Every structure is written in structure tokens, then in C-alpha cells.
PDB file of C-alpha atoms in Angstrom:
ATOM      1  CA  MET A   1      -2.866 -51.838   2.059  1.00  0.00           C
ATOM      2  CA  SER A   2      -1.876 -53.621  -1.204  1.00  0.00           C
ATOM      3  CA  THR A   3      -5.435 -54.360  -2.074  1.00  0.00           C
ATOM      4  CA  LEU A   4      -6.544 -50.387  -1.498  1.00  0.00           C
ATOM      5  CA  THR A   5      -3.552 -49.541  -3.871  1.00  0.00           C
ATOM      6  CA  ASP A   6      -4.378 -52.003  -6.457  1.00  0.00           C
ATOM      7  CA  SER A   7      -7.891 -51.016  -6.548  1.00  0.00           C
ATOM      8  CA  LEU A   8      -6.825 -47.205  -7.082  1.00  0.00           C
ATOM      9  CA  LEU A   9      -4.496 -48.382  -9.695  1.00  0.00           C
ATOM     10  CA  LEU A  10      -7.104 -50.207 -11.295  1.00  0.00           C
ATOM     11  CA  ALA A  11      -9.826 -47.422 -11.095  1.00  0.00           C
ATOM     12  CA  ALA A  12      -7.340 -45.114 -12.831  1.00  0.00           C
ATOM     13  CA  GLN A  13      -6.675 -47.764 -15.596  1.00  0.00           C
ATOM     14  CA  LEU A  14     -10.422 -48.354 -15.998  1.00  0.00           C
ATOM     15  CA  VAL A  15     -11.016 -44.765 -16.312  1.00  0.00           C
ATOM     16  CA  GLY A  16      -8.054 -44.109 -18.798  1.00  0.00           C
ATOM     17  CA  GLN A  17      -8.926 -46.851 -20.900  1.00  0.00           C
ATOM     18  CA  GLY A  18     -12.261 -45.679 -21.374  1.00  0.00           C
ATOM     19  CA  ASP A  19     -13.686 -48.935 -20.697  1.00  0.00           C
ATOM     20  CA  ALA A  20     -17.045 -49.174 -22.487  1.00  0.00           C
ATOM     21  CA  GLU A  21     -18.933 -51.449 -20.385  1.00  0.00           C
ATOM     22  CA  LEU A  22     -17.563 -49.385 -17.147  1.00  0.00           C
ATOM     23  CA  TRP A  23     -19.360 -46.192 -18.826  1.00  0.00           C
ATOM     24  CA  ARG A  24     -22.517 -47.801 -19.680  1.00  0.00           C
ATOM     25  CA  ILE A  25     -22.842 -48.803 -16.087  1.00  0.00           C
ATOM     26  CA  VAL A  26     -22.113 -45.329 -15.037  1.00  0.00           C
ATOM     27  CA  GLY A  27     -24.533 -43.601 -17.265  1.00  0.00           C
ATOM     28  CA  LEU A  28     -27.350 -46.068 -16.332  1.00  0.00           C
ATOM     29  CA  SER A  29     -26.477 -45.220 -12.715  1.00  0.00           C
ATOM     30  CA  LEU A  30     -26.756 -41.605 -13.449  1.00  0.00           C
ATOM     31  CA  SER A  31     -29.750 -41.808 -15.371  1.00  0.00           C
ATOM     32  CA  VAL A  32     -31.954 -43.772 -12.954  1.00  0.00           C
ATOM     33  CA  SER A  33     -30.636 -41.895 -10.070  1.00  0.00           C
ATOM     34  CA  LEU A  34     -31.509 -38.303 -11.606  1.00  0.00           C
ATOM     35  CA  ALA A  35     -34.852 -39.667 -12.810  1.00  0.00           C
ATOM     36  CA  ALA A  36     -35.723 -40.731  -9.269  1.00  0.00           C
ATOM     37  CA  CYS A  37     -34.393 -37.445  -7.862  1.00  0.00           C
ATOM     38  CA  ALA A  38     -36.694 -35.537 -10.469  1.00  0.00           C
ATOM     39  CA  VAL A  39     -39.708 -37.759  -9.323  1.00  0.00           C
ATOM     40  CA  GLY A  40     -38.780 -37.441  -5.726  1.00  0.00           C
ATOM     41  CA  ALA A  41     -38.474 -33.692  -5.859  1.00  0.00           C
ATOM     42  CA  VAL A  42     -41.857 -33.162  -7.554  1.00  0.00           C
ATOM     43  CA  LEU A  43     -43.366 -35.242  -4.951  1.00  0.00           C
ATOM     44  CA  GLY A  44     -41.022 -34.236  -2.008  1.00  0.00           C
ATOM     45  CA  LEU A  45     -40.999 -30.590  -2.542  1.00  0.00           C
ATOM     46  CA  SER A  46     -44.859 -30.221  -2.648  1.00  0.00           C
ATOM     47  CA  LEU A  47     -45.629 -32.628   0.230  1.00  0.00           C
ATOM     48  CA  GLY A  48     -42.916 -30.769   2.337  1.00  0.00           C
ATOM     49  CA  ALA A  49     -44.212 -27.306   1.343  1.00  0.00           C
ATOM     50  CA  TRP A  50     -47.638 -28.205   2.214  1.00  0.00           C
ATOM     51  CA  LEU A  51     -46.839 -30.186   5.524  1.00  0.00           C
ATOM     52  CA  ALA A  52     -44.818 -26.843   6.694  1.00  0.00           C
ATOM     53  CA  VAL A  53     -48.123 -25.081   6.505  1.00  0.00           C
ATOM     54  CA  ALA A  54     -50.917 -27.232   7.090  1.00  0.00           C
ATOM     55  CA  ARG A  55     -52.755 -27.980  10.149  1.00  0.00           C
ATOM     56  CA  PHE A  56     -55.148 -30.722  10.534  1.00  0.00           C
ATOM     57  CA  PRO A  57     -56.104 -33.514  12.955  1.00  0.00           C
ATOM     58  CA  GLY A  58     -53.426 -35.972  13.164  1.00  0.00           C
ATOM     59  CA  TRP A  59     -50.727 -33.550  11.818  1.00  0.00           C
ATOM     60  CA  GLY A  60     -48.337 -34.866  14.585  1.00  0.00           C
ATOM     61  CA  ALA A  61     -48.983 -38.288  13.763  1.00  0.00           C
ATOM     62  CA  ALA A  62     -47.966 -37.531  10.035  1.00  0.00           C
ATOM     63  CA  ILE A  63     -44.755 -35.876  10.945  1.00  0.00           C
ATOM     64  CA  TRP A  64     -43.897 -38.747  13.197  1.00  0.00           C
ATOM     65  CA  LEU A  65     -44.708 -41.176  10.294  1.00  0.00           C
ATOM     66  CA  LEU A  66     -42.542 -39.047   7.850  1.00  0.00           C
ATOM     67  CA  ASN A  67     -39.628 -39.099  10.199  1.00  0.00           C
ATOM     68  CA  THR A  68     -39.806 -42.536  10.686  1.00  0.00           C
ATOM     69  CA  LEU A  69     -39.898 -43.258   6.975  1.00  0.00           C
ATOM     70  CA  LEU A  70     -36.248 -41.544   6.906  1.00  0.00           C
ATOM     71  CA  ALA A  71     -35.018 -45.255   8.225  1.00  0.00           C
ATOM     72  CA  LEU A  72     -37.071 -46.924   5.571  1.00  0.00           C
ATOM     73  CA  PRO A  73     -34.963 -49.993   4.810  1.00  0.00           C
ATOM     74  CA  SER A  74     -34.113 -50.257   1.078  1.00  0.00           C
ATOM     75  CA  VAL A  75     -34.568 -53.751   1.067  1.00  0.00           C
ATOM     76  CA  VAL A  76     -38.197 -53.403   2.186  1.00  0.00           C
ATOM     77  CA  VAL A  77     -38.808 -50.942  -0.325  1.00  0.00           C
ATOM     78  CA  GLY A  78     -37.432 -53.397  -2.868  1.00  0.00           C
ATOM     79  CA  LEU A  79     -39.766 -56.209  -1.790  1.00  0.00           C
ATOM     80  CA  LEU A  80     -42.949 -53.897  -1.951  1.00  0.00           C
ATOM     81  CA  ILE A  81     -42.034 -52.563  -5.455  1.00  0.00           C
ATOM     82  CA  TYR A  82     -41.044 -56.238  -6.250  1.00  0.00           C
ATOM     83  CA  LEU A  83     -44.834 -57.394  -5.101  1.00  0.00           C
ATOM     84  CA  LEU A  84     -46.545 -54.408  -7.071  1.00  0.00           C
ATOM     85  CA  LEU A  85     -44.791 -55.352 -10.163  1.00  0.00           C
ATOM     86  CA  SER A  86     -44.912 -58.939 -10.348  1.00  0.00           C
ATOM     87  CA  ARG A  87     -46.906 -61.026 -12.355  1.00  0.00           C
ATOM     88  CA  ALA A  88     -49.287 -61.562  -9.483  1.00  0.00           C
ATOM     89  CA  GLY A  89     -49.203 -57.630  -8.530  1.00  0.00           C
ATOM     90  CA  PRO A  90     -51.609 -55.013  -9.653  1.00  0.00           C
ATOM     91  CA  LEU A  91     -48.902 -53.382 -12.194  1.00  0.00           C
ATOM     92  CA  GLY A  92     -47.636 -56.710 -13.399  1.00  0.00           C
ATOM     93  CA  GLU A  93     -49.461 -56.731 -16.758  1.00  0.00           C
ATOM     94  CA  PHE A  94     -46.940 -53.685 -17.646  1.00  0.00           C
ATOM     95  CA  GLY A  95     -43.838 -55.879 -17.531  1.00  0.00           C
ATOM     96  CA  LEU A  96     -41.954 -53.374 -15.337  1.00  0.00           C
ATOM     97  CA  LEU A  97     -40.247 -55.639 -12.976  1.00  0.00           C
ATOM     98  CA  PHE A  98     -36.584 -56.130 -13.798  1.00  0.00           C
ATOM     99  CA  THR A  99     -36.245 -52.950 -15.913  1.00  0.00           C
ATOM    100  CA  PRO A 100     -34.705 -49.360 -15.285  1.00  0.00           C
ATOM    101  CA  THR A 101     -38.179 -48.143 -14.885  1.00  0.00           C
ATOM    102  CA  ALA A 102     -38.667 -50.238 -11.684  1.00  0.00           C
ATOM    103  CA  MET A 103     -35.407 -49.372 -10.098  1.00  0.00           C
ATOM    104  CA  VAL A 104     -36.378 -45.577 -10.593  1.00  0.00           C
ATOM    105  CA  MET A 105     -39.803 -46.366  -8.708  1.00  0.00           C
ATOM    106  CA  ALA A 106     -37.373 -47.998  -6.107  1.00  0.00           C
ATOM    107  CA  GLN A 107     -35.173 -44.977  -5.590  1.00  0.00           C
ATOM    108  CA  ALA A 108     -37.829 -42.525  -5.860  1.00  0.00           C
ATOM    109  CA  VAL A 109     -39.802 -44.278  -3.034  1.00  0.00           C
ATOM    110  CA  LEU A 110     -36.649 -43.975  -0.759  1.00  0.00           C
ATOM    111  CA  ILE A 111     -35.643 -40.536  -1.442  1.00  0.00           C
ATOM    112  CA  THR A 112     -39.082 -38.954  -1.211  1.00  0.00           C
ATOM    113  CA  PRO A 113     -39.504 -38.911   2.605  1.00  0.00           C
ATOM    114  CA  LEU A 114     -35.910 -37.472   2.722  1.00  0.00           C
ATOM    115  CA  ILE A 115     -36.795 -34.549   0.318  1.00  0.00           C
ATOM    116  CA  THR A 116     -40.430 -34.229   2.078  1.00  0.00           C
ATOM    117  CA  ALA A 117     -38.568 -33.793   5.453  1.00  0.00           C
ATOM    118  CA  LEU A 118     -35.892 -31.574   4.878  1.00  0.00           C
ATOM    119  CA  THR A 119     -38.158 -29.324   2.778  1.00  0.00           C
ATOM    120  CA  ARG A 120     -40.633 -29.102   5.439  1.00  0.00           C
ATOM    121  CA  ARG A 121     -37.930 -28.074   8.001  1.00  0.00           C
ATOM    122  CA  LEU A 122     -36.789 -25.293   5.450  1.00  0.00           C
ATOM    123  CA  VAL A 123     -40.032 -23.889   4.603  1.00  0.00           C
ATOM    124  CA  GLN A 124     -40.928 -23.834   8.413  1.00  0.00           C
ATOM    125  CA  ASP A 125     -37.639 -21.751   9.277  1.00  0.00           C
ATOM    126  CA  ALA A 126     -38.013 -19.348   6.196  1.00  0.00           C
ATOM    127  CA  LEU A 127     -41.543 -18.558   7.018  1.00  0.00           C
ATOM    128  CA  ALA A 128     -40.542 -18.116  10.551  1.00  0.00           C
ATOM    129  CA  GLU A 129     -38.169 -15.078   9.300  1.00  0.00           C
ATOM    130  CA  GLY A 130     -40.091 -13.727   6.280  1.00  0.00           C
ATOM    131  CA  GLY A 131     -43.861 -15.068   6.321  1.00  0.00           C
ATOM    132  CA  ASP A 132     -45.220 -12.179   7.717  1.00  0.00           C
ATOM    133  CA  GLN A 133     -44.061 -10.022   4.794  1.00  0.00           C
ATOM    134  CA  LEU A 134     -45.667 -12.261   2.457  1.00  0.00           C
ATOM    135  CA  ARG A 135     -48.898 -12.862   4.363  1.00  0.00           C
ATOM    136  CA  SER A 136     -49.235  -8.878   4.416  1.00  0.00           C
ATOM    137  CA  LEU A 137     -49.080  -8.981   0.635  1.00  0.00           C
ATOM    138  CA  GLY A 138     -51.967 -11.397   0.532  1.00  0.00           C
ATOM    139  CA  ALA A 139     -50.262 -14.631  -0.273  1.00  0.00           C
ATOM    140  CA  GLY A 140     -51.922 -17.724   0.889  1.00  0.00           C
ATOM    141  CA  PRO A 141     -50.113 -20.340   3.240  1.00  0.00           C
ATOM    142  CA  PHE A 142     -49.144 -22.749   0.181  1.00  0.00           C
ATOM    143  CA  THR A 143     -48.215 -19.958  -2.138  1.00  0.00           C
ATOM    144  CA  SER A 144     -46.011 -18.492   0.931  1.00  0.00           C
ATOM    145  CA  ALA A 145     -44.309 -21.995   0.962  1.00  0.00           C
ATOM    146  CA  LEU A 146     -43.740 -22.101  -2.558  1.00  0.00           C
ATOM    147  CA  LEU A 147     -42.342 -18.845  -2.769  1.00  0.00           C
ATOM    148  CA  MET A 148     -39.951 -19.560   0.171  1.00  0.00           C
ATOM    149  CA  LEU A 149     -38.832 -22.634  -1.845  1.00  0.00           C
ATOM    150  CA  LEU A 150     -37.762 -20.362  -4.749  1.00  0.00           C
ATOM    151  CA  HIS A 151     -36.142 -17.730  -2.598  1.00  0.00           C
ATOM    152  CA  GLU A 152     -34.358 -20.824  -0.793  1.00  0.00           C
ATOM    153  CA  ARG A 153     -33.467 -22.206  -3.988  1.00  0.00           C
ATOM    154  CA  ARG A 154     -29.849 -22.813  -3.007  1.00  0.00           C
ATOM    155  CA  ALA A 155     -30.693 -24.857   0.266  1.00  0.00           C
ATOM    156  CA  VAL A 156     -33.345 -26.760  -2.238  1.00  0.00           C
ATOM    157  CA  LEU A 157     -30.316 -27.477  -4.602  1.00  0.00           C
ATOM    158  CA  THR A 158     -28.498 -28.839  -1.465  1.00  0.00           C
ATOM    159  CA  ILE A 159     -31.549 -31.030  -0.680  1.00  0.00           C
ATOM    160  CA  GLY A 160     -31.609 -32.242  -4.134  1.00  0.00           C
ATOM    161  CA  LEU A 161     -27.667 -33.220  -3.789  1.00  0.00           C
ATOM    162  CA  THR A 162     -28.279 -35.201  -0.471  1.00  0.00           C
ATOM    163  CA  ALA A 163     -31.221 -37.120  -2.340  1.00  0.00           C
ATOM    164  CA  PHE A 164     -29.065 -37.771  -5.412  1.00  0.00           C
ATOM    165  CA  GLY A 165     -26.196 -39.084  -2.864  1.00  0.00           C
ATOM    166  CA  ARG A 166     -28.851 -41.548  -1.451  1.00  0.00           C
ATOM    167  CA  ALA A 167     -30.297 -42.470  -4.588  1.00  0.00           C
ATOM    168  CA  VAL A 168     -26.672 -43.360  -6.461  1.00  0.00           C
ATOM    169  CA  SER A 169     -25.446 -45.184  -3.376  1.00  0.00           C
ATOM    170  CA  GLU A 170     -28.137 -47.679  -3.165  1.00  0.00           C
ATOM    171  CA  VAL A 171     -28.043 -51.283  -3.594  1.00  0.00           C
ATOM    172  CA  GLY A 172     -30.752 -53.283  -1.952  1.00  0.00           C
ATOM    173  CA  ALA A 173     -33.933 -52.062  -3.500  1.00  0.00           C
ATOM    174  CA  VAL A 174     -32.346 -51.622  -7.104  1.00  0.00           C
ATOM    175  CA  MET A 175     -30.832 -55.128  -6.580  1.00  0.00           C
ATOM    176  CA  ILE A 176     -34.191 -56.634  -5.965  1.00  0.00           C
ATOM    177  CA  VAL A 177     -36.224 -54.995  -8.437  1.00  0.00           C
ATOM    178  CA  GLY A 178     -33.525 -54.619 -11.266  1.00  0.00           C
ATOM    179  CA  GLY A 179     -32.266 -58.004 -11.091  1.00  0.00           C
ATOM    180  CA  ASN A 180     -28.601 -56.983 -11.913  1.00  0.00           C
ATOM    181  CA  ILE A 181     -29.007 -58.025 -15.362  1.00  0.00           C
ATOM    182  CA  ASN A 182     -25.907 -57.459 -17.436  1.00  0.00           C
ATOM    183  CA  GLY A 183     -26.486 -54.761 -20.026  1.00  0.00           C
ATOM    184  CA  VAL A 184     -29.950 -54.190 -18.797  1.00  0.00           C
ATOM    185  CA  THR A 185     -30.283 -53.168 -15.072  1.00  0.00           C
ATOM    186  CA  ARG A 186     -26.565 -53.210 -13.775  1.00  0.00           C
ATOM    187  CA  VAL A 187     -25.687 -49.936 -12.128  1.00  0.00           C
ATOM    188  CA  MET A 188     -22.413 -49.099  -9.945  1.00  0.00           C
ATOM    189  CA  THR A 189     -23.555 -50.420  -6.698  1.00  0.00           C
ATOM    190  CA  THR A 190     -24.808 -53.843  -8.088  1.00  0.00           C
ATOM    191  CA  ALA A 191     -21.775 -54.180  -9.928  1.00  0.00           C
ATOM    192  CA  ILE A 192     -19.781 -53.564  -6.728  1.00  0.00           C
ATOM    193  CA  ALA A 193     -22.126 -56.005  -4.935  1.00  0.00           C
ATOM    194  CA  LEU A 194     -21.485 -58.567  -7.575  1.00  0.00           C
ATOM    195  CA  GLU A 195     -17.706 -58.049  -7.812  1.00  0.00           C
ATOM    196  CA  THR A 196     -17.490 -58.704  -3.817  1.00  0.00           C
ATOM    197  CA  SER A 197     -19.430 -61.678  -3.915  1.00  0.00           C
ATOM    198  CA  LYS A 198     -17.176 -63.054  -6.483  1.00  0.00           C
ATOM    199  CA  GLY A 199     -14.128 -62.321  -4.161  1.00  0.00           C
ATOM    200  CA  ASP A 200     -12.727 -59.498  -6.539  1.00  0.00           C
ATOM    201  CA  LEU A 201     -12.425 -57.109  -3.693  1.00  0.00           C
ATOM    202  CA  ALA A 202      -9.818 -54.780  -5.993  1.00  0.00           C
ATOM    203  CA  LEU A 203     -12.306 -54.415  -8.569  1.00  0.00           C
ATOM    204  CA  ALA A 204     -15.207 -53.969  -6.203  1.00  0.00           C
ATOM    205  CA  LEU A 205     -13.336 -51.096  -4.465  1.00  0.00           C
ATOM    206  CA  ALA A 206     -12.267 -49.585  -7.976  1.00  0.00           C
ATOM    207  CA  LEU A 207     -15.674 -49.250  -9.181  1.00  0.00           C
ATOM    208  CA  GLY A 208     -16.478 -47.712  -5.463  1.00  0.00           C
ATOM    209  CA  ALA A 209     -13.811 -45.254  -6.250  1.00  0.00           C
ATOM    210  CA  VAL A 210     -15.040 -44.722  -9.821  1.00  0.00           C
ATOM    211  CA  LEU A 211     -18.548 -44.103  -8.329  1.00  0.00           C
ATOM    212  CA  LEU A 212     -17.186 -41.640  -5.713  1.00  0.00           C
ATOM    213  CA  GLY A 213     -15.548 -39.788  -8.555  1.00  0.00           C
ATOM    214  CA  VAL A 214     -18.462 -39.487 -10.656  1.00  0.00           C
ATOM    215  CA  VAL A 215     -20.591 -38.028  -7.664  1.00  0.00           C
ATOM    216  CA  ALA A 216     -17.710 -35.516  -6.958  1.00  0.00           C
ATOM    217  CA  LEU A 217     -17.863 -34.428 -10.473  1.00  0.00           C
ATOM    218  CA  VAL A 218     -21.477 -33.983 -10.425  1.00  0.00           C
ATOM    219  CA  ASN A 219     -21.224 -31.626  -7.252  1.00  0.00           C
ATOM    220  CA  LEU A 220     -18.242 -29.888  -8.560  1.00  0.00           C
ATOM    221  CA  ALA A 221     -20.586 -29.107 -11.860  1.00  0.00           C
ATOM    222  CA  VAL A 222     -23.294 -27.898  -9.377  1.00  0.00           C
ATOM    223  CA  ALA A 223     -21.166 -26.043  -7.254  1.00  0.00           C
ATOM    224  CA  ALA A 224     -19.918 -24.001 -10.659  1.00  0.00           C
ATOM    225  CA  LEU A 225     -23.329 -23.401 -11.720  1.00  0.00           C
ATOM    226  CA  GLN A 226     -24.087 -21.913  -8.262  1.00  0.00           C
ATOM    227  CA  GLY A 227     -21.108 -19.795  -8.662  1.00  0.00           C
ATOM    228  CA  ALA A 228     -21.790 -18.537 -11.946  1.00  0.00           C
ATOM    229  CA  ALA A 229     -25.438 -17.920 -10.825  1.00  0.00           C
ATOM    230  CA  ASN A 230     -23.996 -16.167  -7.653  1.00  0.00           C
ATOM    231  CA  ALA A 231     -21.561 -14.178  -9.880  1.00  0.00           C
ATOM    232  CA  ALA A 232     -24.432 -13.076 -12.329  1.00  0.00           C
ATOM    233  CA  GLU A 233     -26.752 -11.727  -9.557  1.00  0.00           C
ATOM    234  CA  ALA A 234     -23.858  -9.750  -8.065  1.00  0.00           C
ATOM    235  CA  GLN A 235     -23.130  -8.201 -11.333  1.00  0.00           C
ATOM    236  CA  ARG A 236     -27.159  -7.373 -11.788  1.00  0.00           C
ATOM    237  CA  GLU A 237     -26.871  -5.541  -8.139  1.00  0.00           C
ATOM    238  CA  VAL A 238     -23.978  -3.543  -9.179  1.00  0.00           C
ATOM    239  CA  ILE A 239     -25.790  -2.262 -12.599  1.00  0.00           C
ATOM    240  CA  THR A 240     -29.031  -1.523 -11.042  1.00  0.00           C
ATOM    241  CA  ALA A 241     -27.072   0.473  -8.104  1.00  0.00           C
TER     242      ALA A 241
END
């Protein structure tokens, strides 16, 4: 219990003192994970919407593969991206290994199957309820799927938050392709792993508490935006009525 208490006090101290190194690491963690979520959202939302309405030979196998990829080990992703970006790999000439870009690629690969699977289920359920109306208006299958994503934008935002949580808490892949280089690729999770390996458990737990706090603030900001959007929508309905 003393270690846990010490870690909470240390976390408060780090935040209160405005430790420059801490906030630099926090900033890099957020920028990498948000960029990965943007890439994963473009790929996952499009692919998930298409899989919800497409029917082709091997469709069932594709869904099985997608669901299997939800358990894709982060270390395996890190190794694959490492081989891709190493000097002997096909993208080695670009020098992306041990850079934030490589970390974005690894996290995007990890979260894309998650976004795709959740989007497919969301669109299928939404079309089961309101798809007939869209089809009667002449909307094609993929167009209907995209319109349902727009209609279910709050659920899409929840999917995005889920993907962000998966990305920002990842350590294995970013450790391999980023190298945990101080001042370059060190993020919150790799810093936690480093302090744990050094035996400084109080600092490792303190960094974990800070990371949870940052994620909580992101969720709080999104909830506030949702609340403001709901209030504005309700106001427009009152004015229209």
C-alpha cells in the first residue's frame, strides 16, 4: 500500500510541478495515438461499412479473419512493421524505423481491425432497423451504410474512443518500432515499462496514473462536446416546432 500511496503522491507532484519531460512524453503519446486513430478510422469505418453490406464468395471467411485479428498480438505487429521498415525491408530506404511515424503505423495496424469489426456490427444493426427506408429512396448499399454511420455518429464516436484507448495503452509494438528513445520516441507506456525494468515501481505507477488521468480528460472533453451538440440539437427542434 505504501508503494501505491507514494505513486499517487508522486503523480500529483509531477503534474503540480509541470514537469517538462513528463508533458513532452504525454504530448507525444497523444499525437501518436490520435494520428493512428485518424488513419485507423479512415480505413476501419470504410471497410466495416462495406463488409456490412457486401456479399461475395468467402465473405464468411473474411468476417472470421477480421474477428481473429482482434486478438492480434501487439508484439507480432511490432515485428512485422520492424521488418517492413528495417534497412533490408521494402520501406527501409525511407528511414522510418525508430521514429514516431513507425509508431503511428504500428498502432494503426492494431486498431484498424477493432474499428472495422465494431463498425460492421453497428451498420448491420442500423440497416436492419432503417435500411428499407433508405433503399426506398434509391440509396445504394454502400451509400446506405455511410448514411447510417452519419446517423449513428454518437456510436461512431464511442468506437473512436475505444480505439484511442487501445492505441494509447499499447506498449509492445511501439517499443519495437520506436525503440523508446528519450526525446524522440518515448511515450507514456514505454516510459512505464522502462521505470518498471529499473525497479522504480512508484514512478512507474505514477506515470500510469497520469496516463489514466489524461485519457479521462480526453473522454471528459468528448462527453462535453456531445452534451453541447445534444443541447444545440434539442434547441433547434424546439425552434422548428
